[in-house]
Structure formats: C-alpha cells, structure tokens
Short mmCIF file of C-alpha atoms (C1' of nucleotides) in Angstrom, two decimals:
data_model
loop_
_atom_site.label_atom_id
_atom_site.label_comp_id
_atom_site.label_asym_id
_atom_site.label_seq_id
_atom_site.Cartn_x
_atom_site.Cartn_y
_atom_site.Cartn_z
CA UNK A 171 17.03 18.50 6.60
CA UNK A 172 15.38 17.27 3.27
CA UNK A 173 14.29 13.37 4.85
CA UNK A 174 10.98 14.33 2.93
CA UNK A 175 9.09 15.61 6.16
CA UNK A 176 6.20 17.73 5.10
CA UNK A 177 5.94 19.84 7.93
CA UNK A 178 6.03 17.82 11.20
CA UNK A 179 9.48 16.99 11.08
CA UNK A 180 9.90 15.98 15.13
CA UNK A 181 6.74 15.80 16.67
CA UNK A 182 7.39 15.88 20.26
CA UNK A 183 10.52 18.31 20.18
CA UNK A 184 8.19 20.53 18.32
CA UNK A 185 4.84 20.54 20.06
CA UNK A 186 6.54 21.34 23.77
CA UNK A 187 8.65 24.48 21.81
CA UNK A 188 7.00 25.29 19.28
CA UNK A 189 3.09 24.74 17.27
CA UNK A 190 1.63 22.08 15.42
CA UNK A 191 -0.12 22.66 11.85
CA UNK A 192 -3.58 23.52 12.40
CA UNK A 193 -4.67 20.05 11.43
CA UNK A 194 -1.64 16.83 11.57
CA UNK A 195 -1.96 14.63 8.68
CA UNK A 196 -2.52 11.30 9.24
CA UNK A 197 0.63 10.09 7.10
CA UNK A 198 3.01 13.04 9.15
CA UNK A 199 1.85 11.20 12.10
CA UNK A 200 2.51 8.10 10.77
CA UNK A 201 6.34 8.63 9.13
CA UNK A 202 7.26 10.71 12.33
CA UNK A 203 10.55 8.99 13.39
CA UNK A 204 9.17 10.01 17.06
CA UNK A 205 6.12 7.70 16.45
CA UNK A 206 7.83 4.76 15.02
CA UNK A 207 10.15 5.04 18.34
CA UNK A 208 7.73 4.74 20.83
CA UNK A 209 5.74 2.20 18.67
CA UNK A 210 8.72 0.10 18.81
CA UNK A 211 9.20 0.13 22.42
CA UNK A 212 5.58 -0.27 23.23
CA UNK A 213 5.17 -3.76 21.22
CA UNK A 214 5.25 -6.51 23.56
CA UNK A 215 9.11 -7.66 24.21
CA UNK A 216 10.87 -4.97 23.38
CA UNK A 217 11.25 -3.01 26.18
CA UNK A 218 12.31 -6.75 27.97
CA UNK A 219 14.73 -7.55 25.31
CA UNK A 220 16.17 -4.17 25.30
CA UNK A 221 16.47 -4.22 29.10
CA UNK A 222 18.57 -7.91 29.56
CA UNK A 223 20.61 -6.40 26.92
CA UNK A 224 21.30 -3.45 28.82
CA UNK A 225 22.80 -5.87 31.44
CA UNK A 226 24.95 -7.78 29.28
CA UNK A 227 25.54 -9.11 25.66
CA UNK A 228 23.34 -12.36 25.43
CA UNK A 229 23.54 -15.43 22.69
CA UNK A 230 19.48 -16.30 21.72
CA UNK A 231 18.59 -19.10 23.54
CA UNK A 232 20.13 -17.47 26.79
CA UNK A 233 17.48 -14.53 26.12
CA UNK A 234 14.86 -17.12 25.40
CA UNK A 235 15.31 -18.68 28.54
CA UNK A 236 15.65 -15.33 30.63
CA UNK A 237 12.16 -13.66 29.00
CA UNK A 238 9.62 -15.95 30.27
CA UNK A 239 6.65 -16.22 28.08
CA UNK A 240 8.33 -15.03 24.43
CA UNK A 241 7.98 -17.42 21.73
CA UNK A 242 11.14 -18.09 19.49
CA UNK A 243 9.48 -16.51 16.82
CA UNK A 244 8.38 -13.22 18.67
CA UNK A 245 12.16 -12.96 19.81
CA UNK A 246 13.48 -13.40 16.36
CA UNK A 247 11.02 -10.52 15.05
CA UNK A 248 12.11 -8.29 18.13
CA UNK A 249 15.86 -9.04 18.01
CA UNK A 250 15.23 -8.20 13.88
CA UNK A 251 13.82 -4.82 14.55
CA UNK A 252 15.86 -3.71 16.81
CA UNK A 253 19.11 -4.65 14.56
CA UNK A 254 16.90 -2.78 11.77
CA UNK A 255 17.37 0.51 13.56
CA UNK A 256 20.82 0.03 14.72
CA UNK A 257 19.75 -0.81 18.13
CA UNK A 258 21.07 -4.39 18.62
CA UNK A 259 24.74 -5.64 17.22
CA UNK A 260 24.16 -9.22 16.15
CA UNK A 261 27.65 -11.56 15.53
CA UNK A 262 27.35 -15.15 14.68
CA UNK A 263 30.20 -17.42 15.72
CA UNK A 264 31.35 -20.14 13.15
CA UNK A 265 31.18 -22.60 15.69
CA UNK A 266 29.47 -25.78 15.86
CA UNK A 267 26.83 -25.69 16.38
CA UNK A 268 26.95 -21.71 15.35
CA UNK A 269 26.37 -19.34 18.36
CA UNK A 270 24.88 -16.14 17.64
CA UNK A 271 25.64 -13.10 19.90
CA UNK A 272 23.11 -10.28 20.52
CA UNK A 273 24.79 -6.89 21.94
CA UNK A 274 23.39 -3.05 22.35
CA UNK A 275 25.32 -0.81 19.70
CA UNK A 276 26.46 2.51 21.16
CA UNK A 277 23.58 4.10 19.76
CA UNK A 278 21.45 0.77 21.77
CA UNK A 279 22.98 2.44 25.02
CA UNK A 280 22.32 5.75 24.29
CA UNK A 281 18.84 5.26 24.20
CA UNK A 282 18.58 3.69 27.94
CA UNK A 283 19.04 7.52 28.60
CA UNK A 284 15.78 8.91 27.74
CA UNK A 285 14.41 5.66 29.01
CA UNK A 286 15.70 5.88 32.57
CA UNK A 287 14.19 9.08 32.45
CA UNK A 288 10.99 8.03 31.26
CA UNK A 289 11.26 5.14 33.87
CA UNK A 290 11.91 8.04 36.93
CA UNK A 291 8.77 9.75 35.67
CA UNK A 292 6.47 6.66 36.11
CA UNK A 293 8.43 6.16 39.35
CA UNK A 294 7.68 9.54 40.76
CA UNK A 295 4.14 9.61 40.26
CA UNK A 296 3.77 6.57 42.27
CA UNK A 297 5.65 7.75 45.12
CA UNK A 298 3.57 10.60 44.80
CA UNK B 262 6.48 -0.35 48.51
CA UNK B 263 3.63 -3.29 49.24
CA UNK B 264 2.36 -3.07 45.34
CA UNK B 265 2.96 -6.43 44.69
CA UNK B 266 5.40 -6.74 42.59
CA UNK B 267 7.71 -9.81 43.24
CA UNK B 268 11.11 -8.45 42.44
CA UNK B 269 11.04 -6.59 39.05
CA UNK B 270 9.64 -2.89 40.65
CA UNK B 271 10.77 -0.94 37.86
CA UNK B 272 12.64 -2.79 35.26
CA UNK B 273 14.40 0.22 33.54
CA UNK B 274 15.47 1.77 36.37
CA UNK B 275 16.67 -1.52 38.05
CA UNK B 276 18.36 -2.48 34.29
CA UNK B 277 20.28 0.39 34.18
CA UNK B 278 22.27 0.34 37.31
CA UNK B 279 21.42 -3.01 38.61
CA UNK B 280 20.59 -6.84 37.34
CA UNK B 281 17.48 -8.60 36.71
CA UNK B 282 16.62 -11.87 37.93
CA UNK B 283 17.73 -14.86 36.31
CA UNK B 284 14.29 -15.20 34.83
CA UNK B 285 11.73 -12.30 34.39
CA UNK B 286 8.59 -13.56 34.89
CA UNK B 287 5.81 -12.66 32.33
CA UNK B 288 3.48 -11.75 35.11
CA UNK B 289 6.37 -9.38 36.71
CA UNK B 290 7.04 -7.54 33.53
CA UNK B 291 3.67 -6.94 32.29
CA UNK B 292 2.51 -5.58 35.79
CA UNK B 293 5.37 -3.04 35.40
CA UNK B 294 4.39 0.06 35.61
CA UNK B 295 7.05 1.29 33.26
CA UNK B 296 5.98 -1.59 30.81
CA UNK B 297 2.41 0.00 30.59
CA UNK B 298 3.66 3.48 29.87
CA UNK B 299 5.76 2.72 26.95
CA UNK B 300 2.89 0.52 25.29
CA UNK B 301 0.45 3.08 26.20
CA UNK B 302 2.48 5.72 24.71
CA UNK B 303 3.14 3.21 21.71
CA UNK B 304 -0.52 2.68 20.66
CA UNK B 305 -1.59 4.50 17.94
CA UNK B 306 -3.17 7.70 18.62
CA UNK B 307 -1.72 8.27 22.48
CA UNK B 308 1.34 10.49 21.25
CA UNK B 309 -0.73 12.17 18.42
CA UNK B 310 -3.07 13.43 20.99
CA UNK B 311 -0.40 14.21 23.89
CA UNK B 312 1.16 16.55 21.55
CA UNK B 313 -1.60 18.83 20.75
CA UNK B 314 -2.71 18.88 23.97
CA UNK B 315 0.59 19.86 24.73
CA UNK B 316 0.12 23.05 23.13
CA UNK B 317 -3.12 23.90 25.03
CA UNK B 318 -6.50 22.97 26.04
CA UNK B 319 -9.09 21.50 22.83
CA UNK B 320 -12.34 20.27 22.64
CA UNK B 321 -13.26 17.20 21.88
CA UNK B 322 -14.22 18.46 18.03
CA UNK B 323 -11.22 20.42 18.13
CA UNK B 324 -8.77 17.72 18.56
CA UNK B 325 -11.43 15.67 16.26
CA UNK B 326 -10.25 17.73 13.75
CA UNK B 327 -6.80 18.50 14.21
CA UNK B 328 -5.73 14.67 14.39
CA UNK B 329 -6.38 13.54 10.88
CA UNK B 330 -7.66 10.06 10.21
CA UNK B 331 -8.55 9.32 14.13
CA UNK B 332 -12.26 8.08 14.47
CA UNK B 333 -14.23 9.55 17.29
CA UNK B 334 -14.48 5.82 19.24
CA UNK B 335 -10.68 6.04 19.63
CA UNK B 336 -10.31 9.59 20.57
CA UNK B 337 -12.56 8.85 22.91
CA UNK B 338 -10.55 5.82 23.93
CA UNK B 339 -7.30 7.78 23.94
CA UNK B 340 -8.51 10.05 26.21
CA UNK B 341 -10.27 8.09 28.44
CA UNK B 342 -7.20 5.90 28.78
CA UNK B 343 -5.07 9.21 29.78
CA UNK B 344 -7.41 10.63 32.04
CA UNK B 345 -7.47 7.31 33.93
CA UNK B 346 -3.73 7.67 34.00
CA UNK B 347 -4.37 11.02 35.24
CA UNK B 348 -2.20 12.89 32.30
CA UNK B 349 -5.26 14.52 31.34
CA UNK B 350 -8.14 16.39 32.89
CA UNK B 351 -11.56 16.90 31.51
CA UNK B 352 -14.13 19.70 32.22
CA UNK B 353 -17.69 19.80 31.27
CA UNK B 354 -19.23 23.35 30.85
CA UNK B 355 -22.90 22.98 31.24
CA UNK B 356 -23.86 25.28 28.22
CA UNK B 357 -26.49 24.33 25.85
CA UNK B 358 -24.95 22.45 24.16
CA UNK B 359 -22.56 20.98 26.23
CA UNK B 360 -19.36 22.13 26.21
CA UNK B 361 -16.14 19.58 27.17
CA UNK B 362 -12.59 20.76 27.57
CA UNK B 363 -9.33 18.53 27.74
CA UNK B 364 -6.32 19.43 29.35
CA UNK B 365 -2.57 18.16 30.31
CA UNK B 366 -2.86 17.93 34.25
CA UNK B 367 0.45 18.93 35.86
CA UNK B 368 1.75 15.04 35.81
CA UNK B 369 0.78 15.23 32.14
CA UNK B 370 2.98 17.96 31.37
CA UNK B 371 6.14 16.43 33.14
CA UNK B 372 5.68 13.55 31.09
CA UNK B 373 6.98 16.35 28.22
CA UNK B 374 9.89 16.11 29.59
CA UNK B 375 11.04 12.81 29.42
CA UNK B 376 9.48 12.67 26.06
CA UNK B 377 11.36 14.91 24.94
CA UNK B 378 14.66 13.24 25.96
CA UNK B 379 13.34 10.43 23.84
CA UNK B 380 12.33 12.95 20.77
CA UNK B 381 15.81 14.25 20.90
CA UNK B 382 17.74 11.03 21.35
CA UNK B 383 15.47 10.08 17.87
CA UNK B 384 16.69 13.10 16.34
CA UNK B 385 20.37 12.79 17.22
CA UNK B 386 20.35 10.08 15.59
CA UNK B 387 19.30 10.83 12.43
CA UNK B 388 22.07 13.95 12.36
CA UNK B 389 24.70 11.18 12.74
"C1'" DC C 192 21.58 -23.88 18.20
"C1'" DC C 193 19.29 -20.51 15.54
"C1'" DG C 194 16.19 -19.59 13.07
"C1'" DA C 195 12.23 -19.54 8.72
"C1'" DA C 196 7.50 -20.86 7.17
"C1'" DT C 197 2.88 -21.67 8.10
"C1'" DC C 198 -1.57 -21.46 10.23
"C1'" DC C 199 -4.65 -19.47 13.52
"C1'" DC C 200 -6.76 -16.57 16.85
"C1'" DT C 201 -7.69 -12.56 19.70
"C1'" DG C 202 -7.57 -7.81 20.60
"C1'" DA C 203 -6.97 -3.29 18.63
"C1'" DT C 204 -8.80 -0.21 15.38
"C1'" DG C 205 -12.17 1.61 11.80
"C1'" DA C 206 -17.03 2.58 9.86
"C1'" DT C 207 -21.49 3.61 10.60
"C1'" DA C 208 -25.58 4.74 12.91
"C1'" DC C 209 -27.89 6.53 16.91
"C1'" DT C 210 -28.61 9.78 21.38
"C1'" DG C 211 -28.71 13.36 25.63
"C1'" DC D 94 -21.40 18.99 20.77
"C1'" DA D 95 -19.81 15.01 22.61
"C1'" DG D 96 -20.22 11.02 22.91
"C1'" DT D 97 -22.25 5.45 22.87
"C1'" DA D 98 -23.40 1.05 20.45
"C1'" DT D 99 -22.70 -2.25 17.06
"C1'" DC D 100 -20.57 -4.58 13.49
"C1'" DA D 101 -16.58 -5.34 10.35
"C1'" DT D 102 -11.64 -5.61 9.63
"C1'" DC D 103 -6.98 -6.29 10.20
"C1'" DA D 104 -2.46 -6.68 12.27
"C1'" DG D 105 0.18 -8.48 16.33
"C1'" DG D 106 1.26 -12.25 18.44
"C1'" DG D 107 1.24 -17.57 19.63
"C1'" DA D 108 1.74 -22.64 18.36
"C1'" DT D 109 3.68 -25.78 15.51
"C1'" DT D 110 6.61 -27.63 12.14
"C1'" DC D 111 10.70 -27.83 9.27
"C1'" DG D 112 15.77 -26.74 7.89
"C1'" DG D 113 20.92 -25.30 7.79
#
DNA sequence: CCGAATCCCTGATGATACTG
DNA sequence: CAGTATCATCAGGGATTCGG
C-alpha cells in the first residue's frame, strides 16, 4: 500500500483494467516494479541463466560452461541480481576448494509461470 | 518448423518441461524468438508505450506527451520496432496536416495477457 | 574454484536542428 | 503534425588481471 508509488502503482495490471494518468512521469515509469522486471529479464543472460536453473540447481563454473559466450564477470553480475530480488538461492560449500551452489528460490519458480506464458504467446504467433 | 534453429526452438517453453542441451550455443539463444521478446519488452520505453496504447489509439503527439521524458527519435524507434513485430498498427489520415494514428493490432493486445501474468506475479510478490 | 577490480569499447539513448 | 538527420553521451557488456 504506502511503497511510496505516486500514482502508477502497477503499470501493466493497471493499464489493461483500468487508466493511466493523463501524462506518466518519467520517474513512475522508472520505479515501477513492473519495469524493473522486464528490464531484468531483457539484459543479456538472464533469461539463459534463469532457464538452466529452471532445469536444475547448478555450481558456477558448471553454468559457465553450459552458457556459451558469458564472461565470468557478466555471470557473476547476473547470478548477483537475480539473488538481489530473491530470485536465485546461492549456498557456498566449505569445501576445498569452496563450491558455490546456485538454485531458483520458490519465488525463482514461480516466476517461470508468467514466463511460459509469455513464451506460448511468441510461440503462437509463429505458428500463426 | 524449418526456421533454423539448431535445437533450442523456444528455450522457455523447452526449460520448463524439458532439458536443454549440454551447451546452449550463443548463436541458438540469441536467435530465440522468446529471447528477443523479453529484451524488446526490457528496453526502455517498449512497456511505457505498450501500456498506453493499451488503453486506446494516440497520436504520435499524444503519446509524445503522455510518456514523460521520451524524446521523439525513440518514440519513433519504439514504435517502429513494434509495428515491425506487428503489435502495433499505424494509420495515416491524409488531412492537412497529416494526421497518424497508432494502435494495438489484435496480436498486440494478446500480448496483455501474458503481461499481465508477469505484472501480477511482480505484485504478489511484493504482498508477501 | 569463485570471484573482485580494472580498463575499454560499442550500441543504446538523449539533445538539437531541420523538413514534407 | 509527424517525423528525419546529426552529433553527443552514457551505460552495458567484454577482456584481462589479480586474490582468497
């Protein structure tokens, strides 16, 4: 309720129900929790990350290996955000040499919901 | 079917029930179709834009002035970039002066769907 | 093995001026 | 009104190196 919106609390649940504010301010836009979602998952190894997680946990260098092309440090940044917003569990081992275990939280899972739909959409319009 | 892709058709959909290849290739999963809906929907001004025409149809001005802080090269952008993806139509009225009108096509407006999925996984979250 | 720190470069975005 | 053209800027991402 009070998370300081100003007016354009959830963007897209809003806009196919109800109206937008004759003009959106630029910082609305911006702190929309919608817009930072679909930001995240269209930077450029997210959506990868997020999907050889779906499949199974993975340790770092095992995802490093799998996503062809990401650099360590991309993967670190990735893995970072997506632990930020409670996407990704991450669980170090105290082995040596340590092992560090990425996993999808419940919430992680949740979201391959609304993705799997989004995915059927793109699917349907080519079959179309 | 034949659209070239080498064995990673749909990632998300695939990830969900099924398993990815030992390696995804860079070239595989940026020629995903899936991959180039989430990034376009992640760029800056994409969702912005889908929203309000969500509500109904705008002139370019219109939608000038209703997304606060967007320049006119990028709205122009934006749309262009839907319209190729055929989420949005545009109509020219040959008044004096011209007149141009933007619209959701009908693919454009399932696309609400999905999106809003996402929108309400994003706001379930933030209740819990 | 799992990173952090640094440097660099390209593409995305913004500002401004001009046109049918 | 609805753009296009050009130049400036800036952030995302890559390569490399170093450390616990």
């Amino acid at each position: 309720m009070s998370d300081g919106n100003t007016g354009v609390p959830h963007m897209v649940t809003a806009a196919v129900g109800a109206r937008l504010p004759g003009q959106v301010r630029a910082a609305d836009y911006e702190a929309c929790p919608v817009t930072h979602t679909v930001r995240m998952l269209g930077d450029k190894w997210t959506l990868l990350v997020l999907m050889l997680l779906a499949e199974r946990a993975h340790r770092f260098n095992e995802l490093h290996r799998r996503a062809d092309g990401i650099s360590q440090r991309m993967l670190t940044r990735t893995l970072r955000t997506l632990e930020d917003d409670g996407l990704v569990a991450r669980t170090v081992f105290p082995t040596v040499p340590p092992g560090v275990e990425y996993d999808l939280t419940a919430r992680g899972r949740e979201l391959l919901v609304p993705l799997s739909a989004l995915a059927d959409w793109v699917v349907q319009g080519r079959a179309a």
